[in-house]
Short mmCIF file of C-alpha atoms and ligand atoms in Angstrom, two decimals:
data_model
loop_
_atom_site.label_atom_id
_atom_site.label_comp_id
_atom_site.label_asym_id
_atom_site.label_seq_id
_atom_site.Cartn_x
_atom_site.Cartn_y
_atom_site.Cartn_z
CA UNK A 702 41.05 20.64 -25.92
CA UNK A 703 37.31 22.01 -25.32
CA UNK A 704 36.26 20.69 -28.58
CA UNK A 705 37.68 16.80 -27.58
CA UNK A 706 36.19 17.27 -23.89
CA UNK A 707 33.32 18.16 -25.41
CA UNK A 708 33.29 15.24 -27.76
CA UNK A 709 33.58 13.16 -24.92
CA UNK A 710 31.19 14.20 -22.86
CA UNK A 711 28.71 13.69 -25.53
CA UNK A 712 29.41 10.37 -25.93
CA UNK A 713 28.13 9.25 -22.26
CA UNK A 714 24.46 10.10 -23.91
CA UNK A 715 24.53 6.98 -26.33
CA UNK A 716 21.23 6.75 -27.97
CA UNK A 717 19.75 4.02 -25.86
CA UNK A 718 20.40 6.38 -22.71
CA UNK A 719 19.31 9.26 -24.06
CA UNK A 720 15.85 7.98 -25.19
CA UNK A 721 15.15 6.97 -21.54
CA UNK A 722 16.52 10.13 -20.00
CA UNK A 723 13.83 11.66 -22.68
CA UNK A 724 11.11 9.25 -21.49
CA UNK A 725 11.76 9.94 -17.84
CA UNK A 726 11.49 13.60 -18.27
CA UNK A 727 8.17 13.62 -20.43
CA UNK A 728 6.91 11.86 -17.14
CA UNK A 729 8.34 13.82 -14.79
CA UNK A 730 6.75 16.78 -16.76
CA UNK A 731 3.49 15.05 -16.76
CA UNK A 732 3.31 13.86 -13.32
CA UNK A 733 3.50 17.36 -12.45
CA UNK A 734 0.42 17.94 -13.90
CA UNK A 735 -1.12 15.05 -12.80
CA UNK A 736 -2.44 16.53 -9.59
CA UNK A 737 -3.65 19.72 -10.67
CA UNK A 738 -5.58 18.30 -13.38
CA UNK A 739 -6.94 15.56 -11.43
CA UNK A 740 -6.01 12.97 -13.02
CA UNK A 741 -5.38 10.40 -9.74
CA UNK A 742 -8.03 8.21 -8.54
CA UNK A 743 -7.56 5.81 -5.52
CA UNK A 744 -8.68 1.90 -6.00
CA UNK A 745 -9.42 0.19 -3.01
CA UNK A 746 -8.23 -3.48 -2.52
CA UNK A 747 -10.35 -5.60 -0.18
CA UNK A 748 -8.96 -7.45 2.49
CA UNK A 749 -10.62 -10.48 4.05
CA UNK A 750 -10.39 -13.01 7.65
CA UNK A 751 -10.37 -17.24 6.88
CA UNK A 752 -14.49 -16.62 6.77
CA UNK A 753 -13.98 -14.39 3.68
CA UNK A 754 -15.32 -11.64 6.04
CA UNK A 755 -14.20 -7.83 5.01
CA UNK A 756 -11.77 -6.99 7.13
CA UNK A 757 -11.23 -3.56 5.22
CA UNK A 758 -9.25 -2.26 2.29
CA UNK A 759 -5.67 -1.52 0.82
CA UNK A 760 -5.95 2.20 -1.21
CA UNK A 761 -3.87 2.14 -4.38
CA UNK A 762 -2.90 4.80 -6.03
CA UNK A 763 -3.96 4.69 -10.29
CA UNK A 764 -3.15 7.50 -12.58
CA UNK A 765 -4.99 8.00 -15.66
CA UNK A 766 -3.06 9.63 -18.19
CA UNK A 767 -4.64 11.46 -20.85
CA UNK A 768 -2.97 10.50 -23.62
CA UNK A 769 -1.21 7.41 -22.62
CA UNK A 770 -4.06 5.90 -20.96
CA UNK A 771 -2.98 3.69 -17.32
CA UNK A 772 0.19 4.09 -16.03
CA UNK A 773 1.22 1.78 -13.10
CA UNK A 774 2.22 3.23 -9.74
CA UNK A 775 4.95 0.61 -10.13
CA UNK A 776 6.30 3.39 -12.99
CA UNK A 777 5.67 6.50 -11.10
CA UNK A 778 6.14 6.63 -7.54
CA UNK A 779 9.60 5.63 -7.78
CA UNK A 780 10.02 8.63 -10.15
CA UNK A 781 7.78 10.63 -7.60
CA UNK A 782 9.98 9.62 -4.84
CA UNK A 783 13.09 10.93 -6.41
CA UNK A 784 11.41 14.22 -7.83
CA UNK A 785 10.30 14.61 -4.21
CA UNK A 786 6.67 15.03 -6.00
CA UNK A 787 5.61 12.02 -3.46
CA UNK A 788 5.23 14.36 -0.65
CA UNK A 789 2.13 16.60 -2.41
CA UNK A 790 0.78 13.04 -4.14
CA UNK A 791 1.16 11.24 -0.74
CA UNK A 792 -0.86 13.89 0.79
CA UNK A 793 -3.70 13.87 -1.77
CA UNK A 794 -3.80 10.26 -0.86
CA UNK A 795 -3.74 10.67 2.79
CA UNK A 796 -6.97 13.50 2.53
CA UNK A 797 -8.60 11.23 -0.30
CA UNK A 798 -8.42 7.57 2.02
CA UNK A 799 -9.42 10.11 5.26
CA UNK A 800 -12.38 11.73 3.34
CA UNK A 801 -13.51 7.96 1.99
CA UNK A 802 -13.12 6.84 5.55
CA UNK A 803 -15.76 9.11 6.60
CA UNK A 804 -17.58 8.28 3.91
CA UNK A 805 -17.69 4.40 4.83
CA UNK A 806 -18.49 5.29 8.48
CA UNK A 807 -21.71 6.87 7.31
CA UNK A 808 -22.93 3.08 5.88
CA UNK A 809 -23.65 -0.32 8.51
CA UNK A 810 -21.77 -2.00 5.52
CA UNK A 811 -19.20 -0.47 5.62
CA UNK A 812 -18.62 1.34 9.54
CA UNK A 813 -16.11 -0.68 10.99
CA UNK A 814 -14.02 -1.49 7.60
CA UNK A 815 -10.45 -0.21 8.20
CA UNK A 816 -8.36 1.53 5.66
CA UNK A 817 -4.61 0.74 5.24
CA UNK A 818 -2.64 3.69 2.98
CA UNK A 819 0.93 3.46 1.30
CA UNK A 820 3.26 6.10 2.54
CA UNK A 821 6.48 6.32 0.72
CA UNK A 822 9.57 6.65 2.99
CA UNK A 823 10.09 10.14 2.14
CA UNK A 824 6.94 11.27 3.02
CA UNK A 825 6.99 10.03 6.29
CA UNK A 826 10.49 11.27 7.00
CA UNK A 827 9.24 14.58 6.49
CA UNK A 828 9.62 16.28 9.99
CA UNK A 829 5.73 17.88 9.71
CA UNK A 830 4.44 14.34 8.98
CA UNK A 831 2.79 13.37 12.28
CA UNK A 832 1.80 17.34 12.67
CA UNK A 833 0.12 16.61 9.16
CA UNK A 834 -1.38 13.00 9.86
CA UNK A 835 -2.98 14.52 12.48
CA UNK A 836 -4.44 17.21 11.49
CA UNK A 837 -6.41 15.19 8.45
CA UNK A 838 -7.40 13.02 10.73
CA UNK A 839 -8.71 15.41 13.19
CA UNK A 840 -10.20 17.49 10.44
CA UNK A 841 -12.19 14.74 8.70
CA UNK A 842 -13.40 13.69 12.35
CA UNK A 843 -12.24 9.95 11.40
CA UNK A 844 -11.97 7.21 13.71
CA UNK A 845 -7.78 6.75 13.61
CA UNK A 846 -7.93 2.59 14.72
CA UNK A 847 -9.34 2.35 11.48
CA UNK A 848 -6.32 4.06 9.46
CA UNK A 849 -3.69 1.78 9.03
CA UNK A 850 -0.21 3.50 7.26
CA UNK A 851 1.58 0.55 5.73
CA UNK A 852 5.76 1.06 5.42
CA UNK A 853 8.22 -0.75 3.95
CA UNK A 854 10.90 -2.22 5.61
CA UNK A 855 13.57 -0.10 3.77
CA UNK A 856 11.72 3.10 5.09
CA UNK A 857 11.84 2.21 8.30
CA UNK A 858 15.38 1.17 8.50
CA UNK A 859 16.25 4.37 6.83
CA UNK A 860 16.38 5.98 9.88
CA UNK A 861 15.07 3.63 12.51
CA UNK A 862 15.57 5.91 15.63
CA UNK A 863 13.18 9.00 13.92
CA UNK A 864 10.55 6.86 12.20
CA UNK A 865 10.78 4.63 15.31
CA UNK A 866 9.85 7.66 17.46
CA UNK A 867 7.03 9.34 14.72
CA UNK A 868 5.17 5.70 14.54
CA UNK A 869 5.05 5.92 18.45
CA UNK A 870 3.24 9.36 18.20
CA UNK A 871 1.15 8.46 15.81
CA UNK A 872 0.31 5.00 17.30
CA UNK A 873 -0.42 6.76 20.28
CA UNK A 874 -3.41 8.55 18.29
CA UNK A 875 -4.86 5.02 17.73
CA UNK A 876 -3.07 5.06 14.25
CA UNK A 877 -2.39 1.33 13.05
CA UNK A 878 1.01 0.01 11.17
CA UNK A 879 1.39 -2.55 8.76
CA UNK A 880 5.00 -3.44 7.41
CA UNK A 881 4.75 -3.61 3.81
CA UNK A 882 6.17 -6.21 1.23
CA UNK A 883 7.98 -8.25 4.81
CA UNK A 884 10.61 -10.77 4.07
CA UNK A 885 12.12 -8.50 1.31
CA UNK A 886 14.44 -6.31 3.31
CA UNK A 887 16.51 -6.44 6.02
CA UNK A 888 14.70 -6.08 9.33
CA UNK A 889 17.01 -7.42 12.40
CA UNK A 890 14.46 -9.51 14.94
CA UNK A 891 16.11 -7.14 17.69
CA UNK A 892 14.35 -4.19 15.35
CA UNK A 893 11.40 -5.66 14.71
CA UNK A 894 10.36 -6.33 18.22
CA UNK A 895 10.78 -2.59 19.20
CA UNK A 896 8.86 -1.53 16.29
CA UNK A 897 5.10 -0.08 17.15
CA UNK A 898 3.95 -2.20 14.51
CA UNK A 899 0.10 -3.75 14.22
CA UNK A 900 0.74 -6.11 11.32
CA UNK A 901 3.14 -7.70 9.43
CA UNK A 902 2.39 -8.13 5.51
CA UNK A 903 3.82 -11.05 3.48
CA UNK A 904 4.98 -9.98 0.33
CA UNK A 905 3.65 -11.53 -2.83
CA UNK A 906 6.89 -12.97 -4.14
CA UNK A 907 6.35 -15.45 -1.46
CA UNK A 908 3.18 -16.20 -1.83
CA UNK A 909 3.21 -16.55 -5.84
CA UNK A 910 4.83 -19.74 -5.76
CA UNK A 911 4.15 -21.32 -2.49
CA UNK A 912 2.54 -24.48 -3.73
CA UNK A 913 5.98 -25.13 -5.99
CA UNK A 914 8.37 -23.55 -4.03
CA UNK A 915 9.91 -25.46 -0.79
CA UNK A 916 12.01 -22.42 0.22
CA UNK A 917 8.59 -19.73 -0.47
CA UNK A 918 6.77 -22.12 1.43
CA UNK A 919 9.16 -22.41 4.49
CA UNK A 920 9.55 -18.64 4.63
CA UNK A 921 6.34 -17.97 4.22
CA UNK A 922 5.56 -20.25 7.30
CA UNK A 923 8.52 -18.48 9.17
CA UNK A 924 6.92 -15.09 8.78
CA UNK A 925 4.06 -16.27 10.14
CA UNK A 926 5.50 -17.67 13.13
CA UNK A 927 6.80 -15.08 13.76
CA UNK A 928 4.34 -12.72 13.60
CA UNK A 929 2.08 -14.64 16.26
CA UNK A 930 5.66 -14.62 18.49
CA UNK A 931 5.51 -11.27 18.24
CA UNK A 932 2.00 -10.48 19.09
CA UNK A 933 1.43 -8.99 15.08
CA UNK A 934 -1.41 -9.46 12.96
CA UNK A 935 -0.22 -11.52 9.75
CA UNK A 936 -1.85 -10.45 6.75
CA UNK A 937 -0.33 -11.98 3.12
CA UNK A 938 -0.70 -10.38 -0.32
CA UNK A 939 -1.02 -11.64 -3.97
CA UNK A 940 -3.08 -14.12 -2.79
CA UNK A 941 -4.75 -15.92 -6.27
CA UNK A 942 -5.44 -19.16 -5.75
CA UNK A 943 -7.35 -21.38 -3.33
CA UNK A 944 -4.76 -23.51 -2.60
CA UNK A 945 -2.09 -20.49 -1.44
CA UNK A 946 -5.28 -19.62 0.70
CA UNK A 947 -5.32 -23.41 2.13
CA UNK A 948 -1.72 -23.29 2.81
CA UNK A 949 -2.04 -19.85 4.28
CA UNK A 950 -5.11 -20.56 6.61
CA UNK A 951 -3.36 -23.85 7.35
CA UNK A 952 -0.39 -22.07 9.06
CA UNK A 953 -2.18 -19.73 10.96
CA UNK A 954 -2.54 -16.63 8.93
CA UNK A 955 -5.62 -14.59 9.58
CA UNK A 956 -6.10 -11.96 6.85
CA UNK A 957 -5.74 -12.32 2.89
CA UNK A 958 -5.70 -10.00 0.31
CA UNK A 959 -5.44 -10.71 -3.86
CA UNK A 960 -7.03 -11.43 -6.73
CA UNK A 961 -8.73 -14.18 -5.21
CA UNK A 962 -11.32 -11.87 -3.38
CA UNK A 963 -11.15 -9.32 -5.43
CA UNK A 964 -9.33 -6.38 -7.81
CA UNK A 965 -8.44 -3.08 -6.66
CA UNK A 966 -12.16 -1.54 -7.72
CA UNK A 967 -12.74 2.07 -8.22
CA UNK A 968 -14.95 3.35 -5.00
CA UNK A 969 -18.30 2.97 -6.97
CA UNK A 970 -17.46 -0.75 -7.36
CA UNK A 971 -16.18 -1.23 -4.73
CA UNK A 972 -18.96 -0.23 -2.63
CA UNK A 973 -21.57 -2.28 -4.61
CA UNK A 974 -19.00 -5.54 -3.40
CA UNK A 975 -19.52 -4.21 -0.08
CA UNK A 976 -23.24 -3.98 -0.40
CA UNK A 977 -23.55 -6.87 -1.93
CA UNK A 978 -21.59 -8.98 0.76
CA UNK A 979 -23.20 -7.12 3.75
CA UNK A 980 -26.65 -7.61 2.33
CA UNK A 981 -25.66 -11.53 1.65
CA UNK A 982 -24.62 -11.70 5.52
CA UNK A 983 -27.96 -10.20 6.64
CA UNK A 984 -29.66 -12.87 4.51
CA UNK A 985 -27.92 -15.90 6.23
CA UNK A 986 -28.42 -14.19 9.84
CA UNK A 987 -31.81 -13.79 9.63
CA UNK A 988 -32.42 -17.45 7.99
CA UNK A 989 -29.56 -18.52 10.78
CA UNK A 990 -32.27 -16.79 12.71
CA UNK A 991 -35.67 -17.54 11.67
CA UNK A 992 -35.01 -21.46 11.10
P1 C2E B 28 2.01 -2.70 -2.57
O1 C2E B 28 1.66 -1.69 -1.55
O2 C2E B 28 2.81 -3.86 -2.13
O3 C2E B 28 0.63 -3.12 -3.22
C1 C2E B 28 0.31 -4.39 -3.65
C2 C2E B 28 0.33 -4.51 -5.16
O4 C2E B 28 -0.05 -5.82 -5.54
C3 C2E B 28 -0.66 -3.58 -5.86
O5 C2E B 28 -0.05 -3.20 -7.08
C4 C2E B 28 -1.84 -4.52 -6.12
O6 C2E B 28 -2.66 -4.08 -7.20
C5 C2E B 28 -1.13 -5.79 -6.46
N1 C2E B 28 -1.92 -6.98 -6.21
C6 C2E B 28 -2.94 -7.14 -5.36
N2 C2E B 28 -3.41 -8.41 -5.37
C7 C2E B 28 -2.66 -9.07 -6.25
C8 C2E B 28 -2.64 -10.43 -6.71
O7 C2E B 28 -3.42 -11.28 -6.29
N3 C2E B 28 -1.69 -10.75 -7.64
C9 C2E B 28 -0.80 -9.84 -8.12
N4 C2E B 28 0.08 -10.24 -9.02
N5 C2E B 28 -0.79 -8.55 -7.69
C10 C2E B 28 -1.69 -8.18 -6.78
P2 C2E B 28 -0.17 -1.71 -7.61
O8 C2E B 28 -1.52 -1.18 -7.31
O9 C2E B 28 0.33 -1.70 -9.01
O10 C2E B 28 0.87 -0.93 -6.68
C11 C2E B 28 2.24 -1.19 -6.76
C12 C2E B 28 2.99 -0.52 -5.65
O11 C2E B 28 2.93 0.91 -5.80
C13 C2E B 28 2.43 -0.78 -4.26
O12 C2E B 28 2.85 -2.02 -3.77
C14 C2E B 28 3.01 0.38 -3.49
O13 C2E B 28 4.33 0.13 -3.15
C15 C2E B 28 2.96 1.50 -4.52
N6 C2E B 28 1.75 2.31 -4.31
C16 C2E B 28 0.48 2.10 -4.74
N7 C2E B 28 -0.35 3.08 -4.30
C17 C2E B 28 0.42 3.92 -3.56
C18 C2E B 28 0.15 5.14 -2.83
O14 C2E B 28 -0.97 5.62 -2.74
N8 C2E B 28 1.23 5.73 -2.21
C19 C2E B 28 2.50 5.21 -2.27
N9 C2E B 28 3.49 5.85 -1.65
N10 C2E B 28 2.76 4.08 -2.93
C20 C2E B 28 1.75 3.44 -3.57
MG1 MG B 29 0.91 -1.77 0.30
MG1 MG B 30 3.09 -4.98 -0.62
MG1 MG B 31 5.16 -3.97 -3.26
#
């Protein structure tokens, strides 16, 4: 009786499943060393106006695994989110983007660029997160209108009334909100207009194939519309070619961010893009004024 039970529990784990519970658990393993070995670095994204002015930056999250070289936040943070490991990576993330911040205040290139961070739904439903939030941004003496936390519509749903009610308290601190990957989820308009929310962000499925796709196209131009209607700054991601940019500019969308402009760039590099563009501005202003 054991013996056949036993038989049969054995044969849930066919090989196939058992080499990806194996593969999940290496990472797991590994991910929990990630941190204390420092092995996460944050990339920043730029993010430009219809000038091709800086507007400020996306953080990203890149881990750099000894052995196995890049692995893709698209791999990890889901595992992180059910390992509940998000909530001490989300927090190195939060101090890292806070202590950069400060950093970029220190520079006229870079002063008034604002910083938007990715906080996973779990970390934000944590009950200490606005106590936390605060107290990194109070500590690093940032200016909080230029943090901008960037949710998904899925973790605000979650539990609409709390997160409602933390993004209010943090808003009130002059913290900005983006909401990440829109037109992907499920937001009701009757949500969305009581939301304390700063900007909505198109995701890049809609923007991929906008110059081939009628129905990316006429949602696209729907989420800007919207946007506008509801007082929200629209900014779209995944933005590679000129023409999505044409298209984009063309329907009233005022901030871009993807490959077009730039990679993610590790800070060095992506401070010498800053330089470089500030120094390029000076140059036209003082031909602009001299002639
Ligand atoms: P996301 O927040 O929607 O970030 C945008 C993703 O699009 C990034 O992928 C970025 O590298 C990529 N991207 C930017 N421009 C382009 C483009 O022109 N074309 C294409 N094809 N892709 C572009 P990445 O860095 O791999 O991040 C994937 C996701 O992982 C993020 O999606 C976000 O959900 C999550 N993530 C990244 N960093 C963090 C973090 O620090 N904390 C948390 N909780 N999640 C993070
Ligand atoms: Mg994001
Ligand atoms: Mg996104
Ligand atoms: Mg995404």
């Amino acid at each position: 009786e054991a013996k056949t039970a036993g038989r049969n529990t054995v044969r849930f784990f066919d090989p196939a499943m058992q080499a990806i519970l194996l593969v999940r658990m290496l990472l797991e393993s590994n991910l929990r060393l990630a941190l204390s070995q420092n092995q996460f670095q944050l990339y920043y994204q730029v993010q430009v106006n219809a000038d091709g002015k800086f507007l400020g930056a996306e953080a990203l999250i890149r881990w750099w695994h000894p052995d196995r070289g890049f692995i893709s936040p698209a791999e990890f943070i889901p595992l992180a989110e059910e390992t509940g490991l998000i909530i001490p990576i989300g927090q190195w993330v939060l101090e890292t983007a806070c202590a950069q911040l400060k950093q970029w205040e220190k520079s006229a290139a870079t002063a008034n660029l604002s910083l938007a961070v990715n906080v996973s739904a779990k970390q934000f439903q944590l009950t200490s997160f606005v106590e936390t939030l605060s107290e990194i941004v109070a500590r690093h003496q940032i200016n909080p209108a230029l943090l901008k936390i960037e949710l998904t519509e899925s973790a605000i749903l979650d539990n609409i009334d709390a997160t409602t009610e933390k993004m209010r308290e943090l808003k009130k601190l002059g913290i900005a909100f983006s909401m990440d990957d829109f037109g992907t989820g499920y937001s009701s308009l009757a949500y969305l207009q009581r939301l304390p929310l700063n900007q909505l962000k198109i995701d890049q499925s809609f923007v991929r194939d906008l110059s081939h796709d009628e129905n990316d196209a006429t949602i696209v131009r729907a989420i800007i519309a919207l946007g506008i209607n509801l007082g929200l700054n629209v900014i779209a991601e995944g933005v590679e070619t000129s023409a999505q940019r044409a298209f984009l500019i063309k329907h009233s969308c005022t901030a871009f961010q993807g490959y077009l402009f730039s990679k993610p760039l590790p800070m060095e590099e992506f401070m010498s893009l800053l330089e470089q563009e500030h120094s390029a501005h000076t140059e036209q202003a003082q031909i602009g004024f001299t002639g």
